[in-house]
Amino acid sequence: MKPSRPNVLVAASVASMLDLFNRENFRLLQDMGCQVEAAANFRFGNITSPKRVAQFRRELAERGIRVHDIPIPRRITDVRNIVRSYQVLKKLCAHNDYRLIHTQSPIGGAVIRLAARRSRKKGTKVIYTAHGFHFYQGAPLYRWMLFYPAEKWLSYYTDTLITINAEDYRRARRFHAGRLVRLPGIGICLEDFCPDAEKRKKLRRTFGFPEQDFVVLSVGQLSRRKNQEVMIRAMAMLKDRNVRYVIAGIGEQEPKYRALIQKLGLEATVFLAGYRDDIPDLLRMADCFVFPSRQEGLPVSLMEAMAAGVPVVCSRIRGNCDLVRDGIEGRVVRANDAAGFAAAVRQIMEQPKRAESYQKHARERVRGFSKQRVNAGMERIYRQSLL
């Protein structure tokens, strides 16, 4: 006999992924009457601040969500912690009657799906959300050799596979999951990104930017993957102009970026703002949003900039191109083309009518990626999985 309140586990490699991508999923499951638990690494590897991770853990506890702190690493070379995590998760699955497990992230998704194999034989359903496969058009060969066969094999232990962009969906059609679904990302709340002239002026004063300054913004982890270096180098080509570049985020590339900023003499024009929880306000301050990533699934921060009506310049990669068509919703540039990014930013500065056209089309396009639409899709998946 099935329990009156289905027990559900939501798991990822690190707590920041649960925080950034799954808050709505926790709410949906609780609204459906489920007893929800969370499993992730709350100690290391997170891309939000330690303060935010601790606050998120308290928020889960206040909502009655039991937390399992498991040392799932983000690096595949950390074999010791992968094995430890597998052992802990296997026991967790064996001692809890999970009706449903929703997992994500390459390593976390692999470990939990393997740990849940016996539970699946007893009726547990497993959902895996791929926030961007590690193999993609243009990816290094070793990624195809390692991650493609691994994901294809793991799909045998997946009841529902969720993809969030067109390229991943096409690849996953060759896999063996019980069901394949494509959703438009994790969804954004369009109402959170309305213009506010007073907040724009106030935040600019905080940074010391006069109204005539042209402010470029990037949001994301300071990492090789997010590739903010290319825009820092582009700023050296725009240094004769009244341009300021703000990067919101933390990460392992910060020392390198600081050294590069100093080397290029950009201390007065490039600002590392650290971890921020006021992204809607930062977007109100910005005149242009730059997103130069090398790899993405379907980037939330790019969608947020589009919703805020900030003209965007992004790299020509999977995920970004699902959102932005060059010359329509914004500009699309090769990921490592610093001169291309500089030229695209210059065009937005010098051609306000074209920038307005980008804003208009971007706002129209991003409506298809709303939180309401994604939540409706996730609720259908959850209800079908819990039957």
mmCIF file of C-alpha atoms in Angstrom:
data_model
loop_
_atom_site.group_PDB
_atom_site.id
_atom_site.type_symbol
_atom_site.label_atom_id
_atom_site.label_comp_id
_atom_site.label_asym_id
_atom_site.label_seq_id
_atom_site.Cartn_x
_atom_site.Cartn_y
_atom_site.Cartn_z
ATOM 1 C CA MET A 1 0.000 0.000 0.000
ATOM 2 C CA LYS A 2 1.426 3.375 -1.050
ATOM 3 C CA PRO A 3 1.891 6.009 1.704
ATOM 4 C CA SER A 4 -0.599 8.879 1.747
ATOM 5 C CA ARG A 5 2.252 11.395 1.388
ATOM 6 C CA PRO A 6 4.698 10.331 -1.328
ATOM 7 C CA ASN A 7 8.326 10.651 -0.289
ATOM 8 C CA VAL A 8 10.372 12.541 -2.898
ATOM 9 C CA LEU A 9 14.113 13.231 -3.133
ATOM 10 C CA VAL A 10 15.473 16.187 -5.112
ATOM 11 C CA ALA A 11 19.237 15.829 -5.639
ATOM 12 C CA ALA A 12 22.138 17.570 -7.367
ATOM 13 C CA SER A 13 25.904 17.732 -7.052
ATOM 14 C CA VAL A 14 25.951 20.996 -5.085
ATOM 15 C CA ALA A 15 23.462 22.963 -3.016
ATOM 16 C CA SER A 16 23.740 26.052 -5.214
ATOM 17 C CA MET A 17 22.186 24.083 -8.091
ATOM 18 C CA LEU A 18 19.212 23.228 -5.916
ATOM 19 C CA ASP A 19 18.979 26.858 -4.831
ATOM 20 C CA LEU A 20 19.278 28.422 -8.286
ATOM 21 C CA PHE A 21 17.335 25.869 -10.340
ATOM 22 C CA ASN A 22 14.917 23.995 -8.052
ATOM 23 C CA ARG A 23 13.135 26.303 -5.647
ATOM 24 C CA GLU A 24 10.003 26.160 -7.765
ATOM 25 C CA ASN A 25 10.271 22.359 -7.952
ATOM 26 C CA PHE A 26 10.353 22.130 -4.153
ATOM 27 C CA ARG A 27 7.252 24.314 -3.993
ATOM 28 C CA LEU A 28 5.402 22.313 -6.650
ATOM 29 C CA LEU A 29 6.094 19.013 -4.930
ATOM 30 C CA GLN A 30 5.038 20.299 -1.523
ATOM 31 C CA ASP A 31 1.879 21.816 -3.012
ATOM 32 C CA MET A 32 1.126 18.353 -4.422
ATOM 33 C CA GLY A 33 1.265 16.919 -0.904
ATOM 34 C CA CYS A 34 4.689 15.257 -1.107
ATOM 35 C CA GLN A 35 7.164 14.854 1.727
ATOM 36 C CA VAL A 36 10.256 16.367 0.125
ATOM 37 C CA GLU A 37 13.932 15.792 0.917
ATOM 38 C CA ALA A 38 17.036 17.430 -0.575
ATOM 39 C CA ALA A 39 20.470 15.883 -1.192
ATOM 40 C CA ALA A 40 23.560 17.802 -2.319
ATOM 41 C CA ASN A 41 26.989 18.959 -1.275
ATOM 42 C CA PHE A 42 26.540 21.949 1.042
ATOM 43 C CA ARG A 43 30.227 22.174 1.956
ATOM 44 C CA PHE A 44 32.290 22.724 -1.180
ATOM 45 C CA GLY A 45 31.968 23.318 -4.913
ATOM 46 C CA ASN A 46 29.080 25.792 -4.697
ATOM 47 C CA ILE A 47 28.927 28.805 -7.005
ATOM 48 C CA THR A 48 27.039 31.010 -4.538
ATOM 49 C CA SER A 49 28.554 32.447 -1.368
ATOM 50 C CA PRO A 50 28.905 30.360 1.823
ATOM 51 C CA LYS A 51 26.488 32.793 3.464
ATOM 52 C CA ARG A 52 23.867 32.131 0.781
ATOM 53 C CA VAL A 53 24.368 28.338 1.011
ATOM 54 C CA ALA A 54 23.811 28.465 4.783
ATOM 55 C CA GLN A 55 20.745 30.654 4.332
ATOM 56 C CA PHE A 56 19.330 28.274 1.709
ATOM 57 C CA ARG A 57 19.789 25.334 4.066
ATOM 58 C CA ARG A 58 17.862 27.199 6.777
ATOM 59 C CA GLU A 59 15.095 28.003 4.281
ATOM 60 C CA LEU A 60 14.728 24.311 3.425
ATOM 61 C CA ALA A 61 14.533 23.379 7.099
ATOM 62 C CA GLU A 62 11.904 26.062 7.747
ATOM 63 C CA ARG A 63 9.800 24.564 4.943
ATOM 64 C CA GLY A 64 10.024 21.110 6.513
ATOM 65 C CA ILE A 65 12.434 19.767 3.875
ATOM 66 C CA ARG A 66 14.945 17.302 5.287
ATOM 67 C CA VAL A 67 18.502 17.992 4.077
ATOM 68 C CA HIS A 68 21.140 15.355 3.324
ATOM 69 C CA ASP A 69 24.629 16.879 3.083
ATOM 70 C CA ILE A 70 26.531 14.525 0.790
ATOM 71 C CA PRO A 71 30.094 15.143 -0.525
ATOM 72 C CA ILE A 72 29.201 14.921 -4.226
ATOM 73 C CA PRO A 73 32.053 16.620 -6.124
ATOM 74 C CA ARG A 74 31.783 18.614 -9.325
ATOM 75 C CA ARG A 75 35.041 17.176 -10.684
ATOM 76 C CA ILE A 76 35.095 13.710 -12.195
ATOM 77 C CA THR A 77 38.686 13.245 -10.972
ATOM 78 C CA ASP A 78 37.559 13.350 -7.326
ATOM 79 C CA VAL A 79 37.007 9.583 -7.274
ATOM 80 C CA ARG A 80 37.161 9.275 -3.491
ATOM 81 C CA ASN A 81 34.193 11.567 -2.914
ATOM 82 C CA ILE A 82 32.266 10.059 -5.837
ATOM 83 C CA VAL A 83 32.560 6.618 -4.226
ATOM 84 C CA ARG A 84 31.655 7.984 -0.771
ATOM 85 C CA SER A 85 28.627 9.771 -2.202
ATOM 86 C CA TYR A 86 27.473 6.647 -4.026
ATOM 87 C CA GLN A 87 27.648 4.603 -0.831
ATOM 88 C CA VAL A 88 25.713 7.205 1.188
ATOM 89 C CA LEU A 89 23.058 7.650 -1.514
ATOM 90 C CA LYS A 90 22.640 3.908 -1.961
ATOM 91 C CA LYS A 91 21.869 3.556 1.757
ATOM 92 C CA LEU A 92 19.570 6.561 1.587
ATOM 93 C CA CYS A 93 17.574 4.989 -1.244
ATOM 94 C CA ALA A 94 17.463 1.633 0.536
ATOM 95 C CA HIS A 95 16.116 3.070 3.813
ATOM 96 C CA ASN A 96 13.620 5.549 2.372
ATOM 97 C CA ASP A 97 10.590 4.600 0.375
ATOM 98 C CA TYR A 98 11.055 7.232 -2.335
ATOM 99 C CA ARG A 99 8.210 7.319 -4.794
ATOM 100 C CA LEU A 100 10.147 9.760 -6.946
ATOM 101 C CA ILE A 101 13.743 10.984 -7.305
ATOM 102 C CA HIS A 102 14.501 14.095 -9.338
ATOM 103 C CA THR A 103 18.190 14.544 -10.020
ATOM 104 C CA GLN A 104 20.436 16.742 -12.158
ATOM 105 C CA SER A 105 24.054 17.737 -12.889
ATOM 106 C CA PRO A 106 26.411 15.280 -14.642
ATOM 107 C CA ILE A 107 28.180 13.762 -11.629
ATOM 108 C CA GLY A 108 25.309 14.082 -9.168
ATOM 109 C CA GLY A 109 22.901 12.728 -11.782
ATOM 110 C CA ALA A 110 25.140 9.759 -12.492
ATOM 111 C CA VAL A 111 25.755 8.863 -8.841
ATOM 112 C CA ILE A 112 22.104 9.063 -7.788
ATOM 113 C CA ARG A 113 20.833 7.107 -10.799
ATOM 114 C CA LEU A 114 23.275 4.308 -10.102
ATOM 115 C CA ALA A 115 22.470 4.379 -6.382
ATOM 116 C CA ALA A 116 18.728 4.155 -7.123
ATOM 117 C CA ARG A 117 18.848 1.079 -9.396
ATOM 118 C CA ARG A 118 17.354 -1.284 -6.802
ATOM 119 C CA SER A 119 14.768 1.282 -5.763
ATOM 120 C CA ARG A 120 13.573 1.550 -9.373
ATOM 121 C CA LYS A 121 12.883 -2.180 -9.351
ATOM 122 C CA LYS A 122 10.570 -1.558 -6.393
ATOM 123 C CA GLY A 123 8.685 1.220 -8.160
ATOM 124 C CA THR A 124 10.704 4.407 -7.595
ATOM 125 C CA LYS A 125 10.571 6.716 -10.616
ATOM 126 C CA VAL A 126 13.709 8.653 -11.567
ATOM 127 C CA ILE A 127 13.674 11.987 -13.389
ATOM 128 C CA TYR A 128 16.918 13.454 -14.717
ATOM 129 C CA THR A 129 17.153 17.059 -15.933
ATOM 130 C CA ALA A 130 20.106 17.696 -18.246
ATOM 131 C CA HIS A 131 20.969 21.365 -17.829
ATOM 132 C CA GLY A 132 23.309 21.021 -20.793
ATOM 133 C CA PHE A 133 25.117 17.817 -21.741
ATOM 134 C CA HIS A 134 28.909 17.995 -21.451
ATOM 135 C CA PHE A 135 29.123 16.823 -25.079
ATOM 136 C CA TYR A 136 27.918 19.292 -27.699
ATOM 137 C CA GLN A 137 28.774 20.602 -31.138
ATOM 138 C CA GLY A 138 32.337 21.897 -30.926
ATOM 139 C CA ALA A 139 33.142 20.195 -27.602
ATOM 140 C CA PRO A 140 36.587 18.604 -27.143
ATOM 141 C CA LEU A 141 36.819 14.983 -28.309
ATOM 142 C CA TYR A 142 37.522 13.656 -24.804
ATOM 143 C CA ARG A 143 34.119 14.932 -23.676
ATOM 144 C CA TRP A 144 32.377 12.968 -26.406
ATOM 145 C CA MET A 145 34.407 9.871 -25.574
ATOM 146 C CA LEU A 146 33.679 10.147 -21.848
ATOM 147 C CA PHE A 147 30.273 11.756 -21.348
ATOM 148 C CA TYR A 148 28.301 10.638 -24.402
ATOM 149 C CA PRO A 149 28.509 6.871 -23.727
ATOM 150 C CA ALA A 150 28.062 7.513 -19.983
ATOM 151 C CA GLU A 151 24.837 9.477 -20.479
ATOM 152 C CA LYS A 152 23.548 6.975 -23.014
ATOM 153 C CA TRP A 153 24.173 4.101 -20.582
ATOM 154 C CA LEU A 154 22.679 5.991 -17.627
ATOM 155 C CA SER A 155 19.526 6.661 -19.656
ATOM 156 C CA TYR A 156 18.620 2.984 -19.100
ATOM 157 C CA TYR A 157 18.128 3.946 -15.422
ATOM 158 C CA THR A 158 16.057 7.046 -16.214
ATOM 159 C CA ASP A 159 12.267 7.064 -16.358
ATOM 160 C CA THR A 160 11.988 10.662 -17.610
ATOM 161 C CA LEU A 161 14.811 12.608 -19.235
ATOM 162 C CA ILE A 162 14.281 16.377 -19.434
ATOM 163 C CA THR A 163 16.325 18.466 -21.867
ATOM 164 C CA ILE A 164 16.211 22.255 -22.133
ATOM 165 C CA ASN A 165 17.581 23.081 -25.586
ATOM 166 C CA ALA A 166 17.127 21.874 -29.156
ATOM 167 C CA GLU A 167 20.573 20.304 -29.621
ATOM 168 C CA ASP A 168 20.389 18.192 -26.450
ATOM 169 C CA TYR A 169 16.852 17.084 -27.303
ATOM 170 C CA ARG A 170 17.978 15.824 -30.724
ATOM 171 C CA ARG A 171 20.888 13.908 -29.181
ATOM 172 C CA ALA A 172 18.760 12.420 -26.401
ATOM 173 C CA ARG A 173 16.339 10.922 -28.919
ATOM 174 C CA ARG A 174 19.002 8.225 -29.444
ATOM 175 C CA PHE A 175 19.006 7.360 -25.739
ATOM 176 C CA HIS A 176 16.934 4.834 -23.792
ATOM 177 C CA ALA A 177 15.013 6.819 -21.178
ATOM 178 C CA GLY A 178 11.409 5.804 -20.636
ATOM 179 C CA ARG A 179 10.272 9.228 -21.732
ATOM 180 C CA LEU A 180 11.977 12.277 -23.262
ATOM 181 C CA VAL A 181 10.655 15.791 -22.607
ATOM 182 C CA ARG A 182 11.908 19.202 -23.668
ATOM 183 C CA LEU A 183 11.150 22.153 -21.373
ATOM 184 C CA PRO A 184 12.115 25.820 -21.903
ATOM 185 C CA GLY A 185 14.685 25.895 -19.101
ATOM 186 C CA ILE A 186 13.749 26.499 -15.486
ATOM 187 C CA GLY A 187 11.579 29.489 -16.313
ATOM 188 C CA ILE A 188 11.831 33.110 -15.246
ATOM 189 C CA CYS A 189 9.324 35.434 -13.603
ATOM 190 C CA LEU A 190 8.884 38.111 -16.249
ATOM 191 C CA GLU A 191 7.264 40.499 -13.773
ATOM 192 C CA ASP A 192 10.511 40.743 -11.753
ATOM 193 C CA PHE A 193 12.300 42.596 -14.538
ATOM 194 C CA CYS A 194 10.350 45.802 -15.090
ATOM 195 C CA PRO A 195 12.340 49.037 -15.651
ATOM 196 C CA ASP A 196 12.730 51.302 -12.616
ATOM 197 C CA ALA A 197 14.411 54.673 -13.248
ATOM 198 C CA GLU A 198 14.923 55.472 -9.558
ATOM 199 C CA LYS A 199 16.630 52.160 -8.789
ATOM 200 C CA ARG A 200 18.768 52.631 -11.904
ATOM 201 C CA LYS A 201 20.000 56.027 -10.674
ATOM 202 C CA LYS A 202 20.513 54.823 -7.108
ATOM 203 C CA LEU A 203 22.615 51.806 -8.078
ATOM 204 C CA ARG A 204 24.666 53.824 -10.535
ATOM 205 C CA ARG A 205 25.466 56.266 -7.725
ATOM 206 C CA THR A 206 26.526 53.304 -5.551
ATOM 207 C CA PHE A 207 29.031 52.246 -8.210
ATOM 208 C CA GLY A 208 30.053 55.842 -8.919
ATOM 209 C CA PHE A 209 28.766 55.816 -12.503
ATOM 210 C CA PRO A 210 27.435 59.080 -13.979
ATOM 211 C CA GLU A 211 24.244 58.767 -16.027
ATOM 212 C CA GLN A 212 26.179 59.328 -19.262
ATOM 213 C CA ASP A 213 28.322 56.230 -18.673
ATOM 214 C CA PHE A 214 27.502 53.204 -20.829
ATOM 215 C CA VAL A 215 27.323 50.264 -18.412
ATOM 216 C CA VAL A 216 27.938 46.716 -19.643
ATOM 217 C CA LEU A 217 26.982 43.843 -17.316
ATOM 218 C CA SER A 218 27.828 40.138 -17.106
ATOM 219 C CA VAL A 219 26.380 37.727 -14.534
ATOM 220 C CA GLY A 220 27.820 34.308 -13.769
ATOM 221 C CA GLN A 221 30.501 32.271 -12.063
ATOM 222 C CA LEU A 222 34.012 33.569 -12.713
ATOM 223 C CA SER A 223 35.154 30.539 -14.658
ATOM 224 C CA ARG A 224 36.729 29.435 -17.878
ATOM 225 C CA ARG A 225 33.319 28.159 -18.963
ATOM 226 C CA LYS A 226 31.640 31.536 -18.464
ATOM 227 C CA ASN A 227 34.556 33.140 -20.322
ATOM 228 C CA GLN A 228 34.344 36.715 -19.005
ATOM 229 C CA GLU A 229 38.002 37.076 -20.006
ATOM 230 C CA VAL A 230 37.012 37.717 -23.615
ATOM 231 C CA MET A 231 34.945 40.770 -22.635
ATOM 232 C CA ILE A 232 37.700 42.065 -20.351
ATOM 233 C CA ARG A 233 39.984 41.958 -23.385
ATOM 234 C CA ALA A 234 37.278 43.621 -25.467
ATOM 235 C CA MET A 235 37.203 46.447 -22.934
ATOM 236 C CA ALA A 236 40.809 47.224 -23.819
ATOM 237 C CA MET A 237 39.525 47.997 -27.321
ATOM 238 C CA LEU A 238 36.814 50.284 -25.890
ATOM 239 C CA LYS A 239 38.915 52.015 -23.226
ATOM 240 C CA ASP A 240 38.859 55.361 -25.041
ATOM 241 C CA ARG A 241 35.084 55.476 -24.591
ATOM 242 C CA ASN A 242 32.852 56.118 -21.589
ATOM 243 C CA VAL A 243 32.197 52.411 -21.024
ATOM 244 C CA ARG A 244 32.093 50.573 -17.684
ATOM 245 C CA TYR A 245 32.011 46.788 -17.345
ATOM 246 C CA VAL A 246 30.549 45.134 -14.222
ATOM 247 C CA ILE A 247 30.930 41.384 -13.622
ATOM 248 C CA ALA A 248 28.658 39.911 -10.942
ATOM 249 C CA GLY A 249 29.809 36.539 -9.642
ATOM 250 C CA ILE A 250 32.467 34.612 -7.757
ATOM 251 C CA GLY A 251 34.751 31.804 -8.878
ATOM 252 C CA GLU A 252 38.185 30.336 -9.360
ATOM 253 C CA GLN A 253 39.160 32.724 -12.168
ATOM 254 C CA GLU A 254 38.977 35.827 -9.974
ATOM 255 C CA PRO A 255 42.756 36.107 -9.316
ATOM 256 C CA LYS A 256 43.463 35.692 -13.045
ATOM 257 C CA TYR A 257 40.862 38.311 -13.956
ATOM 258 C CA ARG A 258 42.235 40.805 -11.437
ATOM 259 C CA ALA A 259 45.723 40.342 -12.834
ATOM 260 C CA LEU A 260 44.475 40.764 -16.396
ATOM 261 C CA ILE A 261 42.534 43.924 -15.487
ATOM 262 C CA GLN A 262 45.691 45.386 -13.969
ATOM 263 C CA LYS A 263 47.856 44.311 -16.895
ATOM 264 C CA LEU A 264 45.508 45.981 -19.401
ATOM 265 C CA GLY A 265 45.155 49.124 -17.284
ATOM 266 C CA LEU A 266 41.397 48.685 -16.845
ATOM 267 C CA GLU A 267 41.124 49.249 -13.082
ATOM 268 C CA ALA A 268 38.887 52.293 -13.620
ATOM 269 C CA THR A 269 36.575 50.631 -16.141
ATOM 270 C CA VAL A 270 36.187 46.934 -15.174
ATOM 271 C CA PHE A 271 34.617 46.034 -11.823
ATOM 272 C CA LEU A 272 34.383 42.612 -10.171
ATOM 273 C CA ALA A 273 31.237 43.012 -8.076
ATOM 274 C CA GLY A 274 31.334 39.607 -6.338
ATOM 275 C CA TYR A 275 28.277 37.538 -5.506
ATOM 276 C CA ARG A 276 25.077 39.591 -5.816
ATOM 277 C CA ASP A 277 21.488 38.842 -4.884
ATOM 278 C CA ASP A 278 20.100 41.964 -6.609
ATOM 279 C CA ILE A 279 20.379 40.925 -10.254
ATOM 280 C CA PRO A 280 17.089 42.586 -11.315
ATOM 281 C CA ASP A 281 18.435 45.914 -10.039
ATOM 282 C CA LEU A 282 21.810 45.412 -11.738
ATOM 283 C CA LEU A 283 19.970 44.798 -15.002
ATOM 284 C CA ARG A 284 18.048 48.061 -14.523
ATOM 285 C CA MET A 285 21.411 49.815 -14.206
ATOM 286 C CA ALA A 286 22.856 48.260 -17.372
ATOM 287 C CA ASP A 287 22.814 49.533 -20.946
ATOM 288 C CA CYS A 288 24.069 46.260 -22.433
ATOM 289 C CA PHE A 289 24.326 42.654 -21.218
ATOM 290 C CA VAL A 290 27.225 40.511 -22.403
ATOM 291 C CA PHE A 291 27.181 36.725 -22.093
ATOM 292 C CA PRO A 292 30.342 35.193 -23.621
ATOM 293 C CA SER A 293 30.062 31.589 -22.322
ATOM 294 C CA ARG A 294 31.795 28.651 -23.990
ATOM 295 C CA GLN A 295 29.165 26.151 -22.811
ATOM 296 C CA GLU A 296 25.537 26.493 -21.703
ATOM 297 C CA GLY A 297 22.301 24.578 -21.409
ATOM 298 C CA LEU A 298 19.714 27.355 -21.530
ATOM 299 C CA PRO A 299 21.097 30.317 -19.559
ATOM 300 C CA VAL A 300 18.827 31.944 -17.001
ATOM 301 C CA SER A 301 20.848 35.145 -16.764
ATOM 302 C CA LEU A 302 20.561 35.699 -20.521
ATOM 303 C CA MET A 303 16.796 35.215 -20.342
ATOM 304 C CA GLU A 304 16.610 37.652 -17.443
ATOM 305 C CA ALA A 305 18.480 40.309 -19.421
ATOM 306 C CA MET A 306 16.114 39.815 -22.353
ATOM 307 C CA ALA A 307 13.098 40.129 -20.050
ATOM 308 C CA ALA A 308 14.561 43.298 -18.517
ATOM 309 C CA GLY A 309 14.846 44.888 -21.951
ATOM 310 C CA VAL A 310 18.636 45.149 -21.867
ATOM 311 C CA PRO A 311 20.240 44.766 -25.327
ATOM 312 C CA VAL A 312 22.304 41.562 -25.322
ATOM 313 C CA VAL A 313 25.515 40.333 -26.909
ATOM 314 C CA CYS A 314 26.176 36.615 -26.474
ATOM 315 C CA SER A 315 28.394 33.828 -27.760
ATOM 316 C CA ARG A 316 27.353 31.588 -30.646
ATOM 317 C CA ILE A 317 26.809 28.368 -28.696
ATOM 318 C CA ARG A 318 24.076 25.864 -27.854
ATOM 319 C CA GLY A 319 21.495 27.374 -25.531
ATOM 320 C CA ASN A 320 22.320 30.977 -26.362
ATOM 321 C CA CYS A 321 21.210 30.426 -29.948
ATOM 322 C CA ASP A 322 17.943 28.918 -28.710
ATOM 323 C CA LEU A 323 17.235 32.375 -27.285
ATOM 324 C CA VAL A 324 18.970 34.953 -29.466
ATOM 325 C CA ARG A 325 19.104 35.230 -33.246
ATOM 326 C CA ASP A 326 21.855 37.500 -34.497
ATOM 327 C CA GLY A 327 20.501 40.859 -35.581
ATOM 328 C CA ILE A 328 16.984 40.153 -34.250
ATOM 329 C CA GLU A 329 16.990 39.699 -30.452
ATOM 330 C CA GLY A 330 20.579 40.897 -30.085
ATOM 331 C CA ARG A 331 24.073 40.202 -31.354
ATOM 332 C CA VAL A 332 25.688 36.756 -31.507
ATOM 333 C CA VAL A 333 29.493 36.527 -31.670
ATOM 334 C CA ARG A 334 32.067 33.717 -31.680
ATOM 335 C CA ALA A 335 32.934 32.887 -28.079
ATOM 336 C CA ASN A 336 36.615 33.856 -28.215
ATOM 337 C CA ASP A 337 36.282 36.866 -30.543
ATOM 338 C CA ALA A 338 37.196 39.832 -28.344
ATOM 339 C CA ALA A 339 37.141 42.197 -31.314
ATOM 340 C CA GLY A 340 33.704 40.880 -32.253
ATOM 341 C CA PHE A 341 32.354 41.558 -28.764
ATOM 342 C CA ALA A 342 33.862 45.048 -28.793
ATOM 343 C CA ALA A 343 32.276 45.780 -32.185
ATOM 344 C CA ALA A 344 28.863 44.465 -31.080
ATOM 345 C CA VAL A 345 28.891 46.569 -27.906
ATOM 346 C CA ARG A 346 29.974 49.588 -29.938
ATOM 347 C CA GLN A 347 27.052 49.049 -32.329
ATOM 348 C CA ILE A 348 24.570 48.995 -29.442
ATOM 349 C CA MET A 349 26.118 52.205 -28.066
ATOM 350 C CA GLU A 350 26.102 54.047 -31.367
ATOM 351 C CA GLN A 351 22.837 52.793 -32.900
ATOM 352 C CA PRO A 352 20.058 53.316 -30.318
ATOM 353 C CA LYS A 353 17.269 52.561 -32.802
ATOM 354 C CA ARG A 354 18.750 49.145 -33.533
ATOM 355 C CA ALA A 355 19.244 48.557 -29.818
ATOM 356 C CA GLU A 356 15.552 49.339 -29.254
ATOM 357 C CA SER A 357 14.627 46.794 -31.919
ATOM 358 C CA TYR A 358 16.740 44.160 -30.151
ATOM 359 C CA GLN A 359 14.986 44.970 -26.874
ATOM 360 C CA LYS A 360 11.525 44.682 -28.380
ATOM 361 C CA HIS A 361 12.121 41.354 -30.108
ATOM 362 C CA ALA A 362 13.944 39.917 -27.077
ATOM 363 C CA ARG A 363 11.037 40.696 -24.757
ATOM 364 C CA GLU A 364 8.617 39.050 -27.173
ATOM 365 C CA ARG A 365 10.745 35.928 -27.574
ATOM 366 C CA VAL A 366 11.445 35.382 -23.874
ATOM 367 C CA ARG A 367 7.713 35.167 -23.076
ATOM 368 C CA GLY A 368 7.895 31.562 -24.229
ATOM 369 C CA PHE A 369 10.337 30.834 -21.392
ATOM 370 C CA SER A 370 8.190 32.046 -18.500
ATOM 371 C CA LYS A 371 8.096 30.409 -15.085
ATOM 372 C CA GLN A 372 4.382 29.732 -15.489
ATOM 373 C CA ARG A 373 4.958 27.686 -18.632
ATOM 374 C CA VAL A 374 7.837 25.688 -17.136
ATOM 375 C CA ASN A 375 5.984 25.070 -13.868
ATOM 376 C CA ALA A 376 2.970 23.750 -15.767
ATOM 377 C CA GLY A 377 5.253 21.332 -17.622
ATOM 378 C CA MET A 378 7.035 20.198 -14.453
ATOM 379 C CA GLU A 379 3.750 19.670 -12.634
ATOM 380 C CA ARG A 380 2.541 17.388 -15.457
ATOM 381 C CA ILE A 381 5.772 15.391 -15.286
ATOM 382 C CA TYR A 382 5.590 15.065 -11.502
ATOM 383 C CA ARG A 383 1.946 13.989 -11.503
ATOM 384 C CA GLN A 384 2.553 11.385 -14.225
ATOM 385 C CA SER A 385 5.595 10.074 -12.329
ATOM 386 C CA LEU A 386 3.715 9.804 -9.047
ATOM 387 C CA LEU A 387 0.811 7.762 -10.440
#
